[in-house]
Amino acid sequence: MNSQALVDILLVIQIIITLLISVQAFYHYVKTKGDILFSVGLSMSVIALGGITGLLEDTLLANSTFNSLWFRYIGQTISYLFILLISLRGSEAYIQRLKWWHIGGTILLLALLVFTPLIPVNSDPTILALLSGSRSAVCFAILLNYTAIFMNKRTRFSLLMGLAFLFITFGIWVYTMEFFLPHLLYLDYVGDGIRILGLVILLAALFLG
């Protein structure tokens, strides 16, 4: 098995898990009308779409001038940002505004995906590192928030969410180090593996509550 095949396998696993999280979140949202679940579902849908786009880029579009990294990184950053903002639990009006801003932001992300063929294939590695690292920064903020919630309420959900974003944060950070240490190819696999563990815990949080 070559390195690209391993990357694609890890990507497929991430796609499956994020789709499962999205379906589970929207299922509970329909039952409870909890807007946190809506944001989780919409965010994971965008992240899953980014994964699917990346997989298509690696396979069917391998020889094309298609660079999906901008959509994937920005999409994850914005998606995680709304999970953070919605988890701050403001007033009902605040939550409703965030929900509509999230929908609007998602529409803009889809527009970015449409214009992806216009993005240069060989983007500056420093810019890509910053875009990738921004995902980790937002996830770290989510980790701190759910840690505070757990310290205050001691709920199983907050514990699992904190653990999930601990692994997601660290996984993305390890992956991002590949831009600075390109000779260490295993950072890609290790980072994706750690992130998958975090996503599995996030899925468990939605099932176990």
PDB file of C-alpha atoms in Angstrom:
ATOM      1  CA  MET A   1       0.000   0.000   0.000  1.00  0.00           C
ATOM      2  CA  ASN A   2       1.473   3.380  -0.994  1.00  0.00           C
ATOM      3  CA  SER A   3       1.286   6.541   1.089  1.00  0.00           C
ATOM      4  CA  GLN A   4      -1.525   8.125  -0.959  1.00  0.00           C
ATOM      5  CA  ALA A   5      -3.691   5.026  -0.574  1.00  0.00           C
ATOM      6  CA  LEU A   6      -3.252   5.176   3.216  1.00  0.00           C
ATOM      7  CA  VAL A   7      -4.164   8.866   3.240  1.00  0.00           C
ATOM      8  CA  ASP A   8      -7.301   8.117   1.222  1.00  0.00           C
ATOM      9  CA  ILE A   9      -8.314   5.296   3.577  1.00  0.00           C
ATOM     10  CA  LEU A  10      -8.004   7.621   6.579  1.00  0.00           C
ATOM     11  CA  LEU A  11      -9.983  10.228   4.665  1.00  0.00           C
ATOM     12  CA  VAL A  12     -12.774   7.744   3.930  1.00  0.00           C
ATOM     13  CA  ILE A  13     -12.948   6.860   7.639  1.00  0.00           C
ATOM     14  CA  GLN A  14     -13.230  10.544   8.534  1.00  0.00           C
ATOM     15  CA  ILE A  15     -15.970  11.043   5.939  1.00  0.00           C
ATOM     16  CA  ILE A  16     -18.003   8.133   7.310  1.00  0.00           C
ATOM     17  CA  ILE A  17     -17.676   9.294  10.915  1.00  0.00           C
ATOM     18  CA  THR A  18     -18.511  12.936  10.168  1.00  0.00           C
ATOM     19  CA  LEU A  19     -21.553  11.872   8.141  1.00  0.00           C
ATOM     20  CA  LEU A  20     -22.696   9.671  11.033  1.00  0.00           C
ATOM     21  CA  ILE A  21     -22.230  12.567  13.451  1.00  0.00           C
ATOM     22  CA  SER A  22     -24.192  14.856  11.137  1.00  0.00           C
ATOM     23  CA  VAL A  23     -27.087  12.417  10.781  1.00  0.00           C
ATOM     24  CA  GLN A  24     -27.174  11.748  14.532  1.00  0.00           C
ATOM     25  CA  ALA A  25     -27.028  15.462  15.363  1.00  0.00           C
ATOM     26  CA  PHE A  26     -29.835  16.356  12.967  1.00  0.00           C
ATOM     27  CA  TYR A  27     -31.893  13.411  14.261  1.00  0.00           C
ATOM     28  CA  HIS A  28     -31.661  14.712  17.822  1.00  0.00           C
ATOM     29  CA  TYR A  29     -32.230  18.263  16.606  1.00  0.00           C
ATOM     30  CA  VAL A  30     -35.555  17.267  15.053  1.00  0.00           C
ATOM     31  CA  LYS A  31     -36.557  15.689  18.385  1.00  0.00           C
ATOM     32  CA  THR A  32     -35.287  18.380  20.764  1.00  0.00           C
ATOM     33  CA  LYS A  33     -34.956  21.546  18.619  1.00  0.00           C
ATOM     34  CA  GLY A  34     -31.602  22.124  20.290  1.00  0.00           C
ATOM     35  CA  ASP A  35     -29.661  24.601  18.183  1.00  0.00           C
ATOM     36  CA  ILE A  36     -26.309  23.285  19.414  1.00  0.00           C
ATOM     37  CA  LEU A  37     -27.196  20.015  17.715  1.00  0.00           C
ATOM     38  CA  PHE A  38     -28.165  21.906  14.559  1.00  0.00           C
ATOM     39  CA  SER A  39     -24.756  23.570  14.442  1.00  0.00           C
ATOM     40  CA  VAL A  40     -22.989  20.274  15.059  1.00  0.00           C
ATOM     41  CA  GLY A  41     -24.995  18.647  12.273  1.00  0.00           C
ATOM     42  CA  LEU A  42     -24.452  21.463   9.769  1.00  0.00           C
ATOM     43  CA  SER A  43     -20.768  21.760  10.678  1.00  0.00           C
ATOM     44  CA  MET A  44     -20.134  18.064  10.276  1.00  0.00           C
ATOM     45  CA  SER A  45     -21.971  18.087   6.938  1.00  0.00           C
ATOM     46  CA  VAL A  46     -19.580  20.753   5.649  1.00  0.00           C
ATOM     47  CA  ILE A  47     -16.566  18.854   7.016  1.00  0.00           C
ATOM     48  CA  ALA A  48     -17.800  15.630   5.419  1.00  0.00           C
ATOM     49  CA  LEU A  49     -18.293  17.470   2.113  1.00  0.00           C
ATOM     50  CA  GLY A  50     -14.724  18.725   2.375  1.00  0.00           C
ATOM     51  CA  GLY A  51     -13.528  15.178   2.899  1.00  0.00           C
ATOM     52  CA  ILE A  52     -15.494  13.945  -0.104  1.00  0.00           C
ATOM     53  CA  THR A  53     -14.053  16.784  -2.187  1.00  0.00           C
ATOM     54  CA  GLY A  54     -10.540  15.862  -1.078  1.00  0.00           C
ATOM     55  CA  LEU A  55     -11.116  12.205  -1.910  1.00  0.00           C
ATOM     56  CA  LEU A  56     -12.367  13.081  -5.390  1.00  0.00           C
ATOM     57  CA  GLU A  57      -9.357  15.336  -5.845  1.00  0.00           C
ATOM     58  CA  ASP A  58      -6.989  12.484  -4.946  1.00  0.00           C
ATOM     59  CA  THR A  59      -8.691   9.971  -7.233  1.00  0.00           C
ATOM     60  CA  LEU A  60     -10.848  11.183 -10.124  1.00  0.00           C
ATOM     61  CA  LEU A  61      -9.256  14.640 -10.321  1.00  0.00           C
ATOM     62  CA  ALA A  62      -5.666  13.630  -9.577  1.00  0.00           C
ATOM     63  CA  ASN A  63      -4.340  15.120 -12.816  1.00  0.00           C
ATOM     64  CA  SER A  64      -6.481  18.261 -12.822  1.00  0.00           C
ATOM     65  CA  THR A  65      -5.829  21.800 -11.614  1.00  0.00           C
ATOM     66  CA  PHE A  66      -8.132  21.384  -8.613  1.00  0.00           C
ATOM     67  CA  ASN A  67      -7.035  22.483  -5.140  1.00  0.00           C
ATOM     68  CA  SER A  68      -9.639  21.808  -2.448  1.00  0.00           C
ATOM     69  CA  LEU A  69      -7.409  22.589   0.559  1.00  0.00           C
ATOM     70  CA  TRP A  70      -8.702  26.155   0.899  1.00  0.00           C
ATOM     71  CA  PHE A  71     -12.324  24.980   1.043  1.00  0.00           C
ATOM     72  CA  ARG A  72     -11.477  22.120   3.387  1.00  0.00           C
ATOM     73  CA  TYR A  73      -9.449  24.180   5.846  1.00  0.00           C
ATOM     74  CA  ILE A  74     -11.641  27.295   5.835  1.00  0.00           C
ATOM     75  CA  GLY A  75     -14.758  25.109   5.947  1.00  0.00           C
ATOM     76  CA  GLN A  76     -13.534  23.288   9.035  1.00  0.00           C
ATOM     77  CA  THR A  77     -12.443  26.494  10.761  1.00  0.00           C
ATOM     78  CA  ILE A  78     -15.802  28.196  10.228  1.00  0.00           C
ATOM     79  CA  SER A  79     -17.731  25.038  11.107  1.00  0.00           C
ATOM     80  CA  TYR A  80     -15.857  24.565  14.364  1.00  0.00           C
ATOM     81  CA  LEU A  81     -16.163  28.292  15.087  1.00  0.00           C
ATOM     82  CA  PHE A  82     -19.949  28.061  15.041  1.00  0.00           C
ATOM     83  CA  ILE A  83     -19.845  25.003  17.298  1.00  0.00           C
ATOM     84  CA  LEU A  84     -17.821  27.151  19.705  1.00  0.00           C
ATOM     85  CA  LEU A  85     -20.135  30.164  19.484  1.00  0.00           C
ATOM     86  CA  ILE A  86     -23.319  28.143  19.871  1.00  0.00           C
ATOM     87  CA  SER A  87     -21.886  26.260  22.881  1.00  0.00           C
ATOM     88  CA  LEU A  88     -21.426  29.550  24.785  1.00  0.00           C
ATOM     89  CA  ARG A  89     -25.147  29.323  25.525  1.00  0.00           C
ATOM     90  CA  GLY A  90     -26.282  32.926  25.228  1.00  0.00           C
ATOM     91  CA  SER A  91     -29.854  34.177  25.074  1.00  0.00           C
ATOM     92  CA  GLU A  92     -32.455  32.602  22.801  1.00  0.00           C
ATOM     93  CA  ALA A  93     -32.190  35.571  20.439  1.00  0.00           C
ATOM     94  CA  TYR A  94     -28.401  35.118  20.324  1.00  0.00           C
ATOM     95  CA  ILE A  95     -28.787  31.433  19.503  1.00  0.00           C
ATOM     96  CA  GLN A  96     -31.296  32.170  16.749  1.00  0.00           C
ATOM     97  CA  ARG A  97     -29.032  34.801  15.178  1.00  0.00           C
ATOM     98  CA  LEU A  98     -26.103  32.412  15.247  1.00  0.00           C
ATOM     99  CA  LYS A  99     -28.179  29.740  13.547  1.00  0.00           C
ATOM    100  CA  TRP A 100     -28.989  32.028  10.633  1.00  0.00           C
ATOM    101  CA  TRP A 101     -25.420  33.336  10.464  1.00  0.00           C
ATOM    102  CA  HIS A 102     -24.274  29.715  10.322  1.00  0.00           C
ATOM    103  CA  ILE A 103     -26.589  28.994   7.420  1.00  0.00           C
ATOM    104  CA  GLY A 104     -25.359  32.133   5.632  1.00  0.00           C
ATOM    105  CA  GLY A 105     -21.728  31.212   6.294  1.00  0.00           C
ATOM    106  CA  THR A 106     -22.336  27.740   4.904  1.00  0.00           C
ATOM    107  CA  ILE A 107     -23.773  29.219   1.710  1.00  0.00           C
ATOM    108  CA  LEU A 108     -20.609  31.325   1.325  1.00  0.00           C
ATOM    109  CA  LEU A 109     -18.496  28.213   1.850  1.00  0.00           C
ATOM    110  CA  LEU A 110     -20.391  26.450  -0.911  1.00  0.00           C
ATOM    111  CA  ALA A 111     -19.665  29.465  -3.132  1.00  0.00           C
ATOM    112  CA  LEU A 112     -15.978  29.050  -2.288  1.00  0.00           C
ATOM    113  CA  LEU A 113     -16.225  25.409  -3.347  1.00  0.00           C
ATOM    114  CA  VAL A 114     -17.760  26.452  -6.678  1.00  0.00           C
ATOM    115  CA  PHE A 115     -14.851  28.828  -7.311  1.00  0.00           C
ATOM    116  CA  THR A 116     -12.213  26.335  -6.138  1.00  0.00           C
ATOM    117  CA  PRO A 117     -10.965  25.670  -9.734  1.00  0.00           C
ATOM    118  CA  LEU A 118      -9.766  29.299  -9.790  1.00  0.00           C
ATOM    119  CA  ILE A 119      -7.447  28.757  -6.811  1.00  0.00           C
ATOM    120  CA  PRO A 120      -3.810  28.053  -7.803  1.00  0.00           C
ATOM    121  CA  VAL A 121      -2.855  24.404  -7.369  1.00  0.00           C
ATOM    122  CA  ASN A 122       0.483  25.207  -5.748  1.00  0.00           C
ATOM    123  CA  SER A 123      -0.565  27.517  -2.927  1.00  0.00           C
ATOM    124  CA  ASP A 124       2.026  29.015  -0.571  1.00  0.00           C
ATOM    125  CA  PRO A 125       2.787  26.381   2.134  1.00  0.00           C
ATOM    126  CA  THR A 126       2.910  29.117   4.794  1.00  0.00           C
ATOM    127  CA  ILE A 127      -0.613  30.249   3.924  1.00  0.00           C
ATOM    128  CA  LEU A 128      -1.853  26.650   3.961  1.00  0.00           C
ATOM    129  CA  ALA A 129      -0.166  26.104   7.329  1.00  0.00           C
ATOM    130  CA  LEU A 130      -1.958  29.161   8.740  1.00  0.00           C
ATOM    131  CA  LEU A 131      -5.296  28.007   7.331  1.00  0.00           C
ATOM    132  CA  SER A 132      -4.748  24.517   8.726  1.00  0.00           C
ATOM    133  CA  GLY A 133      -3.543  25.785  12.091  1.00  0.00           C
ATOM    134  CA  SER A 134      -6.589  28.029  12.469  1.00  0.00           C
ATOM    135  CA  ARG A 135      -8.683  24.862  12.733  1.00  0.00           C
ATOM    136  CA  SER A 136      -6.626  23.705  15.686  1.00  0.00           C
ATOM    137  CA  ALA A 137      -6.893  27.107  17.400  1.00  0.00           C
ATOM    138  CA  VAL A 138     -10.694  27.119  17.210  1.00  0.00           C
ATOM    139  CA  CYS A 139     -10.907  23.505  18.386  1.00  0.00           C
ATOM    140  CA  PHE A 140      -8.647  24.371  21.323  1.00  0.00           C
ATOM    141  CA  ALA A 141     -11.085  27.140  22.286  1.00  0.00           C
ATOM    142  CA  ILE A 142     -13.936  24.580  22.158  1.00  0.00           C
ATOM    143  CA  LEU A 143     -11.860  22.278  24.366  1.00  0.00           C
ATOM    144  CA  LEU A 144     -11.393  25.058  26.955  1.00  0.00           C
ATOM    145  CA  ASN A 145     -15.100  25.883  26.855  1.00  0.00           C
ATOM    146  CA  TYR A 146     -16.264  22.310  27.432  1.00  0.00           C
ATOM    147  CA  THR A 147     -13.616  21.850  30.113  1.00  0.00           C
ATOM    148  CA  ALA A 148     -15.117  24.829  31.944  1.00  0.00           C
ATOM    149  CA  ILE A 149     -18.630  23.429  31.463  1.00  0.00           C
ATOM    150  CA  PHE A 150     -17.537  20.045  32.822  1.00  0.00           C
ATOM    151  CA  MET A 151     -15.861  21.615  35.847  1.00  0.00           C
ATOM    152  CA  ASN A 152     -19.108  23.439  36.587  1.00  0.00           C
ATOM    153  CA  LYS A 153     -21.766  20.823  35.768  1.00  0.00           C
ATOM    154  CA  ARG A 154     -19.886  17.475  35.631  1.00  0.00           C
ATOM    155  CA  THR A 155     -22.042  16.111  32.833  1.00  0.00           C
ATOM    156  CA  ARG A 156     -21.077  13.133  30.673  1.00  0.00           C
ATOM    157  CA  PHE A 157     -21.791  15.109  27.510  1.00  0.00           C
ATOM    158  CA  SER A 158     -19.389  17.922  28.416  1.00  0.00           C
ATOM    159  CA  LEU A 159     -16.731  15.373  29.389  1.00  0.00           C
ATOM    160  CA  LEU A 160     -17.004  13.541  26.073  1.00  0.00           C
ATOM    161  CA  MET A 161     -17.070  16.798  24.097  1.00  0.00           C
ATOM    162  CA  GLY A 162     -13.959  17.975  25.921  1.00  0.00           C
ATOM    163  CA  LEU A 163     -12.148  14.713  25.206  1.00  0.00           C
ATOM    164  CA  ALA A 164     -13.273  14.777  21.577  1.00  0.00           C
ATOM    165  CA  PHE A 165     -11.893  18.236  20.956  1.00  0.00           C
ATOM    166  CA  LEU A 166      -8.721  17.447  22.865  1.00  0.00           C
ATOM    167  CA  PHE A 167      -7.905  14.774  20.282  1.00  0.00           C
ATOM    168  CA  ILE A 168      -9.213  16.806  17.338  1.00  0.00           C
ATOM    169  CA  THR A 169      -7.097  19.805  18.386  1.00  0.00           C
ATOM    170  CA  PHE A 170      -3.952  17.742  18.838  1.00  0.00           C
ATOM    171  CA  GLY A 171      -4.571  15.748  15.656  1.00  0.00           C
ATOM    172  CA  ILE A 172      -4.912  18.870  13.511  1.00  0.00           C
ATOM    173  CA  TRP A 173      -1.829  20.396  15.161  1.00  0.00           C
ATOM    174  CA  VAL A 174       0.257  17.287  14.358  1.00  0.00           C
ATOM    175  CA  TYR A 175      -1.049  17.309  10.783  1.00  0.00           C
ATOM    176  CA  THR A 176      -0.187  21.011  10.405  1.00  0.00           C
ATOM    177  CA  MET A 177       3.415  20.357  11.461  1.00  0.00           C
ATOM    178  CA  GLU A 178       3.822  18.548   8.123  1.00  0.00           C
ATOM    179  CA  PHE A 179       3.940  21.953   6.407  1.00  0.00           C
ATOM    180  CA  PHE A 180       7.013  22.890   8.439  1.00  0.00           C
ATOM    181  CA  LEU A 181       8.592  19.417   8.411  1.00  0.00           C
ATOM    182  CA  PRO A 182       7.668  18.055   4.961  1.00  0.00           C
ATOM    183  CA  HIS A 183      10.215  15.237   5.206  1.00  0.00           C
ATOM    184  CA  LEU A 184       8.265  13.671   8.082  1.00  0.00           C
ATOM    185  CA  LEU A 185       5.508  12.102   6.025  1.00  0.00           C
ATOM    186  CA  TYR A 186       4.169  10.109   8.963  1.00  0.00           C
ATOM    187  CA  LEU A 187       2.843  13.318  10.575  1.00  0.00           C
ATOM    188  CA  ASP A 188      -0.052  13.199   8.105  1.00  0.00           C
ATOM    189  CA  TYR A 189      -1.033   9.680   9.163  1.00  0.00           C
ATOM    190  CA  VAL A 190      -0.543  10.293  12.886  1.00  0.00           C
ATOM    191  CA  GLY A 191      -2.493  13.550  12.794  1.00  0.00           C
ATOM    192  CA  ASP A 192      -5.394  12.019  10.881  1.00  0.00           C
ATOM    193  CA  GLY A 193      -5.420   8.995  13.187  1.00  0.00           C
ATOM    194  CA  ILE A 194      -5.615  11.159  16.313  1.00  0.00           C
ATOM    195  CA  ARG A 195      -8.331  13.283  14.742  1.00  0.00           C
ATOM    196  CA  ILE A 196     -10.351  10.176  13.869  1.00  0.00           C
ATOM    197  CA  LEU A 197     -10.227   9.143  17.539  1.00  0.00           C
ATOM    198  CA  GLY A 198     -11.592  12.557  18.482  1.00  0.00           C
ATOM    199  CA  LEU A 199     -14.405  12.248  15.948  1.00  0.00           C
ATOM    200  CA  VAL A 200     -15.312   8.803  17.288  1.00  0.00           C
ATOM    201  CA  ILE A 201     -15.601  10.271  20.793  1.00  0.00           C
ATOM    202  CA  LEU A 202     -17.706  13.132  19.400  1.00  0.00           C
ATOM    203  CA  LEU A 203     -20.013  10.555  17.825  1.00  0.00           C
ATOM    204  CA  ALA A 204     -20.205   8.719  21.158  1.00  0.00           C
ATOM    205  CA  ALA A 205     -21.125  12.007  22.901  1.00  0.00           C
ATOM    206  CA  LEU A 206     -24.148  12.373  20.625  1.00  0.00           C
ATOM    207  CA  PHE A 207     -25.245   8.764  21.160  1.00  0.00           C
ATOM    208  CA  LEU A 208     -24.674   8.682  24.927  1.00  0.00           C
ATOM    209  CA  GLY A 209     -25.474  12.278  25.746  1.00  0.00           C
TER     210      GLY A 209
END
